[in-house]
């Protein structure tokens, strides 16, 4: 195993966003490509935002995608614990070291004072960030503030020099001296801030590469500065372009589903979602559209990650999902559809479900489509939808009864014979095949959309088919 160490560090406040899932996928693929170690770490220092349910949901979503880890909160490892809420002593030691080195200092500015200075800076056309007021306080001034009972935070003393992040995706990113103000490491209640915890954890866990969204790019020089002040070597950073919707705005709930859990519940295959996420901002080459996890790992290289935002297109994901649905054998596809059919209150006969798969696989963009396409097979209480009712109502008087009489003579009850019987009836009635079949489809399946009608009637069986025609 190489010395490459990568991590995914979610803050489990809800279901995992597909943008975060892509970051996890790229980080995982990078580690696996280099024969390195992939670590799952949980950023749960903000107790008010995280939940155990969300934490377990994140792990389940990663497992569903096929993203595994070598160290983490559930399996342990040599650098644990892997939950920030359990690493407080390590953060305290690091802060103590920074204070002793004068790389950090107590700040006694009140929220009201900070707001007043922010407004004054804006009015004067200056940057509105922290002005470093407490950085140069004398011991006497600090003692006075302690006696006054002022609460304090601990701030990091940012280096007063230009900083450069050599980003593996974006190239060199420059931050001018003074552009990054001294930031808070420890809140007034003693709890560590994200910027401290991330830096300490990356250093102590030996992270060599951090691959994450570009919304965290501004954190990179801060993270690196803290690690260097503590005597460590910062990891190499690679900041991925954000996912956007069709309007080129950051992907959010207003664009529809955005979580891995939601796409799972809507019947997308993990193979399809992984493939699609892999191609959002990365490509193996100019020709490859479909690739497995194994092929992704073998080919993954950060040099092929684009720095431009990637548009998330659900229609394209559906197209890719259909491709993967068609690649499943009938047994496997039936097994995957079973969950959605039972969730809809149906109790499918497994053999009948397997036999139905060749009829519906090309029509299914999502596994949930199986409910609409196959409900008629697994219930005797078929209700005609509005379109089906209208079509049955338009049929000539007694037409469905005549269809039933004609089909009684079909023997054996197989699709080819059913087709022949229907065609003969259509000719006698002077109807096109479409006009002859539409009322029958509506009466038998309750819908205007179904698998091919003769094959559907074969699966349904003679008795159930004739009963439905007679009922209508």
Coordinates of C-alpha atoms in Angstrom, one line a residue:
X1 CA 0.0 0.0 0.0
X2 CA 1.3 3.5 -0.9
X3 CA 1.5 6.4 1.5
X4 CA -1.3 8.2 -0.2
X5 CA -4.0 9.0 2.3
X6 CA -7.3 10.7 1.4
X7 CA -10.5 11.3 3.4
X8 CA -14.1 12.2 3.1
X9 CA -15.3 14.2 6.1
X10 CA -19.1 14.9 6.0
X11 CA -21.0 17.0 8.5
X12 CA -24.0 14.7 8.9
X13 CA -26.8 17.2 9.2
X14 CA -29.0 15.5 6.5
X15 CA -28.9 13.3 3.5
X16 CA -25.7 13.4 1.5
X17 CA -25.8 15.9 -1.4
X18 CA -24.7 14.5 -4.8
X19 CA -22.0 17.2 -4.9
X20 CA -20.5 15.8 -1.7
X21 CA -21.0 12.3 -3.0
X22 CA -19.0 13.2 -6.1
X23 CA -16.2 14.6 -3.8
X24 CA -16.2 11.3 -1.9
X25 CA -16.1 9.4 -5.1
X26 CA -13.2 11.3 -6.6
X27 CA -11.3 11.1 -3.3
X28 CA -12.0 7.4 -3.0
X29 CA -11.0 6.7 -6.7
X30 CA -7.8 8.7 -6.2
X31 CA -6.8 6.7 -3.1
X32 CA -7.7 3.4 -4.7
X33 CA -5.9 4.3 -8.0
X34 CA -2.7 4.9 -6.0
X35 CA -3.1 1.9 -3.7
X36 CA -3.5 4.2 -0.8
X37 CA -5.8 4.6 2.2
X38 CA -9.3 6.1 2.2
X39 CA -10.6 7.4 5.5
X40 CA -14.1 8.3 6.6
X41 CA -14.1 11.1 9.2
X42 CA -17.2 12.7 10.7
X43 CA -17.3 16.5 11.3
X44 CA -19.8 16.7 14.1
X45 CA -18.4 19.5 16.4
X46 CA -21.6 21.5 15.7
X47 CA -23.9 19.4 17.9
X48 CA -26.9 21.5 17.0
X49 CA -26.7 20.6 13.3
X50 CA -25.8 17.0 13.3
X51 CA -27.8 13.9 14.1
X52 CA -27.1 10.2 14.6
X53 CA -29.7 9.3 12.0
X54 CA -28.0 11.5 9.4
X55 CA -24.6 10.0 10.3
X56 CA -25.8 6.5 9.7
X57 CA -27.7 7.6 6.5
X58 CA -24.4 9.0 5.1
X59 CA -22.6 5.8 5.7
X60 CA -25.5 3.8 4.1
X61 CA -25.5 6.1 1.0
X62 CA -21.7 5.6 0.6
X63 CA -22.1 1.9 0.9
X64 CA -24.9 1.9 -1.6
X65 CA -22.6 3.7 -4.1
X66 CA -19.9 1.1 -3.5
X67 CA -17.6 3.6 -1.8
X68 CA -15.8 1.7 1.0
X69 CA -13.2 3.0 3.6
X70 CA -10.2 1.6 5.3
X71 CA -10.5 3.6 8.5
X72 CA -13.6 5.2 10.0
X73 CA -15.9 5.6 13.0
X74 CA -17.5 2.2 12.5
X75 CA -14.4 0.2 11.9
X76 CA -11.8 2.2 13.8
X77 CA -8.1 2.5 12.8
X78 CA -4.7 3.7 14.0
X79 CA -5.6 7.4 13.9
X80 CA -9.0 7.4 15.7
X81 CA -11.3 8.4 17.0
X82 CA -12.8 9.4 13.7
X83 CA -15.6 11.7 15.0
X84 CA -14.5 15.2 15.8
X85 CA -16.8 15.3 18.8
X86 CA -14.5 12.7 20.4
X87 CA -11.3 14.5 19.6
X88 CA -11.6 17.5 21.9
X89 CA -8.4 16.8 23.9
X90 CA -6.4 16.8 20.7
X91 CA -7.7 20.2 19.7
X92 CA -7.0 21.6 23.2
X93 CA -3.4 20.4 23.0
X94 CA -3.0 22.0 19.6
X95 CA -4.5 25.3 20.7
X96 CA -2.2 25.3 23.8
X97 CA 0.8 24.9 21.5
X98 CA -0.4 27.7 19.2
X99 CA -0.9 30.1 22.1
X100 CA 2.5 29.3 23.5
X101 CA 4.1 30.0 20.1
X102 CA 2.1 33.2 19.8
X103 CA 0.5 31.8 16.6
X104 CA -2.8 32.3 18.3
X105 CA -4.2 34.8 20.8
X106 CA -7.3 35.5 22.9
X107 CA -9.7 38.0 21.5
X108 CA -12.1 39.8 23.8
X109 CA -14.0 41.9 21.2
X110 CA -17.8 41.7 21.7
X111 CA -20.2 40.9 18.9
X112 CA -21.4 44.5 19.1
X113 CA -17.9 45.9 18.8
X114 CA -17.2 43.7 15.8
X115 CA -20.4 44.8 14.1
X116 CA -19.7 48.4 14.7
X117 CA -16.2 48.1 13.2
X118 CA -17.5 46.1 10.3
X119 CA -19.9 48.9 9.4
X120 CA -17.2 51.6 9.9
X121 CA -14.9 49.6 7.6
X122 CA -17.6 49.3 4.9
X123 CA -18.4 53.0 5.1
X124 CA -14.7 53.8 4.7
X125 CA -14.3 51.4 1.8
X126 CA -12.1 49.0 3.7
X127 CA -12.4 45.2 3.9
X128 CA -15.0 44.4 6.6
X129 CA -13.1 41.5 8.2
X130 CA -11.5 41.4 11.7
X131 CA -9.0 44.2 12.2
X132 CA -6.6 42.3 14.5
X133 CA -7.4 44.6 17.4
X134 CA -6.6 42.0 20.1
X135 CA -3.5 40.6 18.3
X136 CA -1.2 43.1 19.9
X137 CA -2.8 43.6 23.3
X138 CA -0.3 43.8 26.1
X139 CA -0.5 41.4 29.0
X140 CA -1.9 44.2 31.1
X141 CA -4.7 45.0 28.7
X142 CA -5.6 41.3 28.5
X143 CA -5.7 41.1 32.3
X144 CA -8.0 44.1 32.4
X145 CA -10.4 42.4 30.0
X146 CA -10.3 39.2 32.1
X147 CA -11.2 41.2 35.2
X148 CA -14.1 42.8 33.3
X149 CA -15.4 39.3 32.8
X150 CA -15.4 39.6 29.0
X151 CA -15.9 36.3 27.2
X152 CA -13.1 35.4 24.8
X153 CA -12.5 33.5 21.6
X154 CA -9.1 32.2 20.4
X155 CA -8.0 33.5 17.0
X156 CA -5.3 32.3 14.8
X157 CA -2.6 34.8 13.8
X158 CA -2.5 34.5 10.1
X159 CA 1.0 35.0 8.5
X160 CA 1.5 38.5 7.1
X161 CA 2.7 37.4 3.7
X162 CA 1.3 36.3 0.4
X163 CA 0.1 32.8 0.4
X164 CA -0.1 30.3 -2.5
X165 CA -2.2 27.1 -2.7
X166 CA -0.8 24.8 -5.3
X167 CA -4.2 23.3 -6.2
X168 CA -4.2 20.0 -8.1
X169 CA -7.3 21.1 -10.1
X170 CA -7.1 24.9 -10.4
X171 CA -3.3 25.4 -10.4
X172 CA -1.6 28.0 -8.3
X173 CA -4.1 30.1 -6.4
X174 CA -2.7 33.3 -4.8
X175 CA -3.9 35.0 -1.7
X176 CA -2.5 38.5 -1.0
X177 CA -1.0 39.4 2.3
X178 CA -3.7 40.8 4.6
X179 CA -6.5 39.4 2.5
X180 CA -7.1 36.7 5.1
X181 CA -8.0 38.0 8.5
X182 CA -7.2 36.3 11.8
X183 CA -10.0 33.8 12.2
X184 CA -11.6 32.1 15.2
X185 CA -10.2 28.7 16.3
X186 CA -12.1 28.3 19.5
X187 CA -15.6 29.7 20.3
X188 CA -16.3 31.5 23.6
X189 CA -17.9 28.3 24.9
X190 CA -14.6 26.5 24.4
X191 CA -15.8 24.5 21.4
X192 CA -13.4 24.1 18.4
X193 CA -14.3 25.8 15.1
X194 CA -14.3 23.7 11.8
X195 CA -11.1 25.4 10.6
X196 CA -9.1 24.2 13.6
X197 CA -10.6 20.7 13.8
X198 CA -10.0 20.0 10.1
X199 CA -6.4 21.2 10.1
X200 CA -5.5 19.2 13.3
X201 CA -7.2 16.1 12.0
X202 CA -5.6 16.3 8.6
X203 CA -2.2 16.6 10.2
X204 CA -2.6 14.0 12.9
X205 CA -4.2 11.5 10.5
X206 CA -1.4 12.0 7.9
X207 CA -3.6 13.1 5.1
X208 CA -1.5 13.6 1.9
X209 CA -4.3 14.7 -0.4
X210 CA -7.6 16.6 0.3
X211 CA -10.1 16.5 -2.6
X212 CA -13.2 18.6 -1.9
X213 CA -15.5 21.2 -3.4
X214 CA -14.3 24.6 -4.5
X215 CA -16.6 26.3 -2.0
X216 CA -13.8 25.3 0.5
X217 CA -11.0 26.8 -1.5
X218 CA -10.7 29.9 0.7
X219 CA -10.2 27.5 3.7
X220 CA -7.1 25.9 2.2
X221 CA -4.6 28.6 3.1
X222 CA -6.0 28.8 6.6
X223 CA -5.9 25.1 7.0
X224 CA -2.3 25.0 5.7
X225 CA -1.2 27.9 7.9
X226 CA -2.5 26.1 11.0
X227 CA -0.8 22.8 10.1
X228 CA 2.5 24.6 9.4
X229 CA 2.3 26.4 12.7
X230 CA 1.9 23.1 14.4
X231 CA 5.0 21.7 12.7
X232 CA 3.2 19.6 10.2
X233 CA 3.2 19.3 6.4
X234 CA -0.1 20.4 4.7
X235 CA -1.7 18.0 2.3
X236 CA -2.0 18.7 -1.4
X237 CA -5.4 20.2 -2.2
X238 CA -7.6 19.6 -5.1
X239 CA -10.8 21.7 -5.3
X240 CA -13.5 20.4 -7.5
X241 CA -15.8 22.7 -9.5
X242 CA -19.3 23.0 -8.1
X243 CA -22.3 21.2 -9.5
X244 CA -24.9 23.5 -11.1
X245 CA -28.4 23.2 -12.4
X246 CA -29.6 24.0 -15.9
X247 CA -29.7 27.7 -14.9
X248 CA -25.9 27.5 -14.1
X249 CA -26.7 28.3 -10.4
X250 CA -25.3 26.0 -7.7
X251 CA -27.3 22.8 -7.5
X252 CA -29.9 23.0 -4.8
X253 CA -33.4 21.7 -3.9
X254 CA -35.0 24.2 -6.2
X255 CA -33.6 22.1 -9.1
X256 CA -35.3 19.0 -7.8
X257 CA -33.7 16.0 -6.0
X258 CA -30.2 16.6 -4.9
X259 CA -29.4 13.8 -2.4
X260 CA -28.1 10.3 -3.0
X261 CA -30.9 8.9 -0.8
X262 CA -33.6 10.6 -3.0
X263 CA -32.1 9.2 -6.2
X264 CA -32.0 5.7 -4.6
X265 CA -35.6 6.0 -3.5
X266 CA -36.6 7.1 -7.1
X267 CA -35.2 3.9 -8.6
X268 CA -31.8 4.9 -9.9
X269 CA -29.1 2.2 -9.9
X270 CA -25.9 2.9 -7.9
X271 CA -23.9 1.8 -11.0
X272 CA -25.6 4.5 -13.0
X273 CA -25.3 7.3 -10.4
X274 CA -21.6 6.5 -9.9
X275 CA -21.0 6.5 -13.6
X276 CA -22.8 9.8 -14.0
X277 CA -21.1 11.5 -11.1
X278 CA -17.7 10.4 -12.3
X279 CA -18.3 12.2 -15.6
X280 CA -19.3 15.5 -14.0
X281 CA -16.1 17.4 -14.4
X282 CA -13.9 14.4 -15.2
X283 CA -13.4 12.2 -18.2
X284 CA -11.4 9.1 -19.0
X285 CA -11.0 10.2 -22.6
X286 CA -13.0 11.9 -25.3
X287 CA -15.0 8.7 -26.2
X288 CA -15.8 6.8 -23.0
X289 CA -19.4 7.3 -21.7
X290 CA -19.9 4.2 -19.6
X291 CA -17.5 2.8 -17.1
X292 CA -17.6 0.6 -14.0
X293 CA -16.1 1.5 -10.6
X294 CA -13.1 -0.7 -11.4
X295 CA -12.5 1.1 -14.7
X296 CA -12.9 4.5 -12.9
X297 CA -10.3 3.5 -10.3
X298 CA -7.9 2.3 -13.0
X299 CA -8.2 5.5 -15.1
X300 CA -8.7 8.2 -12.4
X301 CA -6.3 11.1 -12.7
X302 CA -6.9 14.6 -11.2
X303 CA -5.2 16.1 -14.3
X304 CA -8.4 15.3 -16.2
X305 CA -10.7 17.1 -13.8
X306 CA -12.1 20.3 -15.4
X307 CA -12.0 23.6 -13.4
X308 CA -15.4 24.6 -14.9
X309 CA -18.7 24.0 -13.1
X310 CA -20.5 20.8 -14.2
X311 CA -24.2 20.8 -15.0
X312 CA -26.3 18.1 -13.3
X313 CA -28.9 16.9 -15.8
X314 CA -31.5 14.5 -14.5
X315 CA -32.7 13.6 -18.0
X316 CA -29.2 12.5 -18.9
X317 CA -29.0 10.5 -15.6
X318 CA -32.3 8.8 -16.6
X319 CA -30.8 7.9 -20.0
X320 CA -27.8 6.4 -18.3
X321 CA -29.9 4.6 -15.8
X322 CA -31.9 3.0 -18.6
X323 CA -28.6 1.8 -20.1
X324 CA -27.7 0.0 -16.8
X325 CA -31.2 -1.4 -16.4
X326 CA -31.0 -3.0 -19.8
X327 CA -27.7 -4.6 -18.9
X328 CA -29.1 -6.5 -15.9
X329 CA -30.3 -10.0 -16.4
X330 CA -34.0 -10.8 -15.9
X331 CA -33.4 -12.3 -12.5
X332 CA -31.4 -9.4 -11.1
X333 CA -33.7 -6.8 -12.6
X334 CA -36.7 -8.5 -11.0
X335 CA -35.0 -8.6 -7.7
X336 CA -34.3 -4.9 -7.8
X337 CA -37.8 -4.0 -8.9
X338 CA -39.3 -6.1 -6.1
X339 CA -38.5 -3.5 -3.5
X340 CA -40.4 -0.8 -5.3
X341 CA -43.4 -3.0 -6.1
X342 CA -43.8 -4.2 -2.5
X343 CA -43.4 -0.6 -1.3
X344 CA -46.4 0.3 -3.5
X345 CA -48.4 -2.3 -1.6
X346 CA -48.2 -5.1 -4.2
X347 CA -47.2 -8.8 -3.6
X348 CA -45.6 -9.9 -6.8
X349 CA -45.3 -13.5 -7.8
X350 CA -41.5 -13.7 -8.4
X351 CA -41.7 -16.0 -11.4
X352 CA -44.3 -13.9 -13.1
X353 CA -42.2 -10.8 -12.3
X354 CA -39.1 -12.4 -13.9
X355 CA -41.1 -13.2 -17.0
X356 CA -42.3 -9.6 -17.3
X357 CA -38.8 -8.2 -17.3
X358 CA -38.1 -8.5 -21.0
X359 CA -41.3 -6.6 -21.7
X360 CA -40.5 -3.5 -19.6
X361 CA -36.7 -3.2 -19.4
X362 CA -36.4 -0.9 -22.4
X363 CA -39.2 1.3 -21.2
X364 CA -37.9 1.8 -17.7
X365 CA -35.9 5.0 -17.0
X366 CA -36.1 4.3 -13.2
X367 CA -36.9 1.1 -11.3
X368 CA -40.0 3.0 -9.9
X369 CA -41.4 2.8 -13.4
X370 CA -42.0 -0.9 -12.7
X371 CA -44.9 0.1 -10.5
X372 CA -46.8 2.0 -13.2
X373 CA -46.0 -0.6 -15.9
X374 CA -46.7 -3.8 -13.9
X375 CA -49.3 -3.0 -11.2
X376 CA -52.0 -4.6 -13.5
X377 CA -50.2 -8.0 -13.2
X378 CA -50.2 -8.1 -9.4
X379 CA -53.6 -6.9 -8.4
X380 CA -57.2 -7.9 -9.3
X381 CA -58.5 -4.6 -8.2
X382 CA -57.5 -2.6 -11.4
X383 CA -58.8 0.9 -11.5
X384 CA -58.9 2.6 -14.8
X385 CA -57.2 6.0 -14.9
X386 CA -59.0 9.0 -16.5
X387 CA -57.4 8.4 -20.0
X388 CA -58.3 4.7 -19.9
X389 CA -61.9 5.5 -18.9
X390 CA -62.2 7.9 -21.8
X391 CA -60.9 5.4 -24.3
X392 CA -63.2 2.6 -23.0
X393 CA -66.2 5.0 -23.2
X394 CA -65.4 5.9 -26.8
X395 CA -65.3 2.2 -27.9
X396 CA -68.4 1.1 -29.8
X397 CA -71.2 -0.6 -27.9
X398 CA -70.4 -4.2 -27.1
X399 CA -66.9 -4.0 -28.6
X400 CA -65.0 -5.3 -25.5
X401 CA -67.6 -8.1 -25.2
X402 CA -66.9 -9.2 -28.7
X403 CA -63.1 -9.1 -28.0
X404 CA -63.7 -11.4 -25.1
X405 CA -65.8 -13.8 -27.2
X406 CA -63.1 -13.8 -29.9
X407 CA -60.3 -14.5 -27.3
X408 CA -62.1 -17.4 -25.8
X409 CA -61.2 -19.4 -28.8
X410 CA -57.5 -18.6 -28.6
X411 CA -55.5 -21.8 -27.9
X412 CA -52.8 -22.0 -26.7
X413 CA -52.9 -18.8 -24.7
X414 CA -49.6 -17.3 -26.0
X415 CA -48.9 -13.9 -27.3
X416 CA -48.6 -14.9 -31.0
X417 CA -52.1 -16.6 -30.9
X418 CA -53.5 -13.6 -29.0
X419 CA -52.1 -11.3 -31.5
X420 CA -53.6 -13.3 -34.4
X421 CA -57.0 -13.4 -32.7
X422 CA -56.9 -9.6 -32.1
X423 CA -55.8 -8.9 -35.7
X424 CA -58.7 -11.1 -37.1
X425 CA -61.2 -9.2 -34.9
X426 CA -59.8 -5.8 -36.0
X427 CA -60.3 -6.8 -39.6
X428 CA -63.9 -7.9 -39.0
X429 CA -64.6 -4.7 -37.1
X430 CA -62.9 -2.5 -39.8
X431 CA -60.5 -1.1 -37.2
X432 CA -56.8 -0.3 -37.4
X433 CA -54.6 -2.2 -35.0
X434 CA -54.1 0.9 -32.9
X435 CA -57.9 1.6 -32.6
X436 CA -58.6 -2.1 -32.0
X437 CA -56.0 -2.5 -29.2
X438 CA -56.4 0.8 -27.3
X439 CA -59.7 0.0 -25.6
X440 CA -58.5 -3.5 -24.8
X441 CA -55.3 -2.2 -23.3
X442 CA -57.3 0.3 -21.2
X443 CA -59.7 -2.4 -19.9
X444 CA -57.1 -5.0 -19.2
X445 CA -54.3 -2.8 -17.6
X446 CA -56.3 0.2 -16.4
X447 CA -53.9 2.5 -18.3
X448 CA -53.0 3.7 -21.8
X449 CA -49.4 2.8 -21.1
X450 CA -48.3 -0.8 -20.7
X451 CA -45.9 -3.4 -21.9
X452 CA -46.8 -4.9 -25.4
X453 CA -50.5 -5.9 -25.1
X454 CA -50.5 -9.5 -26.4
X455 CA -47.5 -10.3 -24.1
X456 CA -49.2 -8.6 -21.2
X457 CA -52.4 -10.6 -21.8
X458 CA -50.3 -13.8 -21.9
X459 CA -48.7 -13.1 -18.6
X460 CA -52.1 -12.0 -17.1
X461 CA -53.7 -15.3 -18.2
X462 CA -56.8 -16.2 -20.0
X463 CA -59.2 -16.1 -17.0
X464 CA -58.1 -12.8 -15.6
X465 CA -58.0 -11.2 -19.1
X466 CA -61.5 -12.2 -20.0
X467 CA -62.8 -11.2 -16.5
X468 CA -61.5 -7.7 -17.0
X469 CA -62.9 -7.4 -20.5
X470 CA -66.3 -8.6 -19.2
X471 CA -66.1 -6.1 -16.3
X472 CA -65.6 -3.2 -18.6

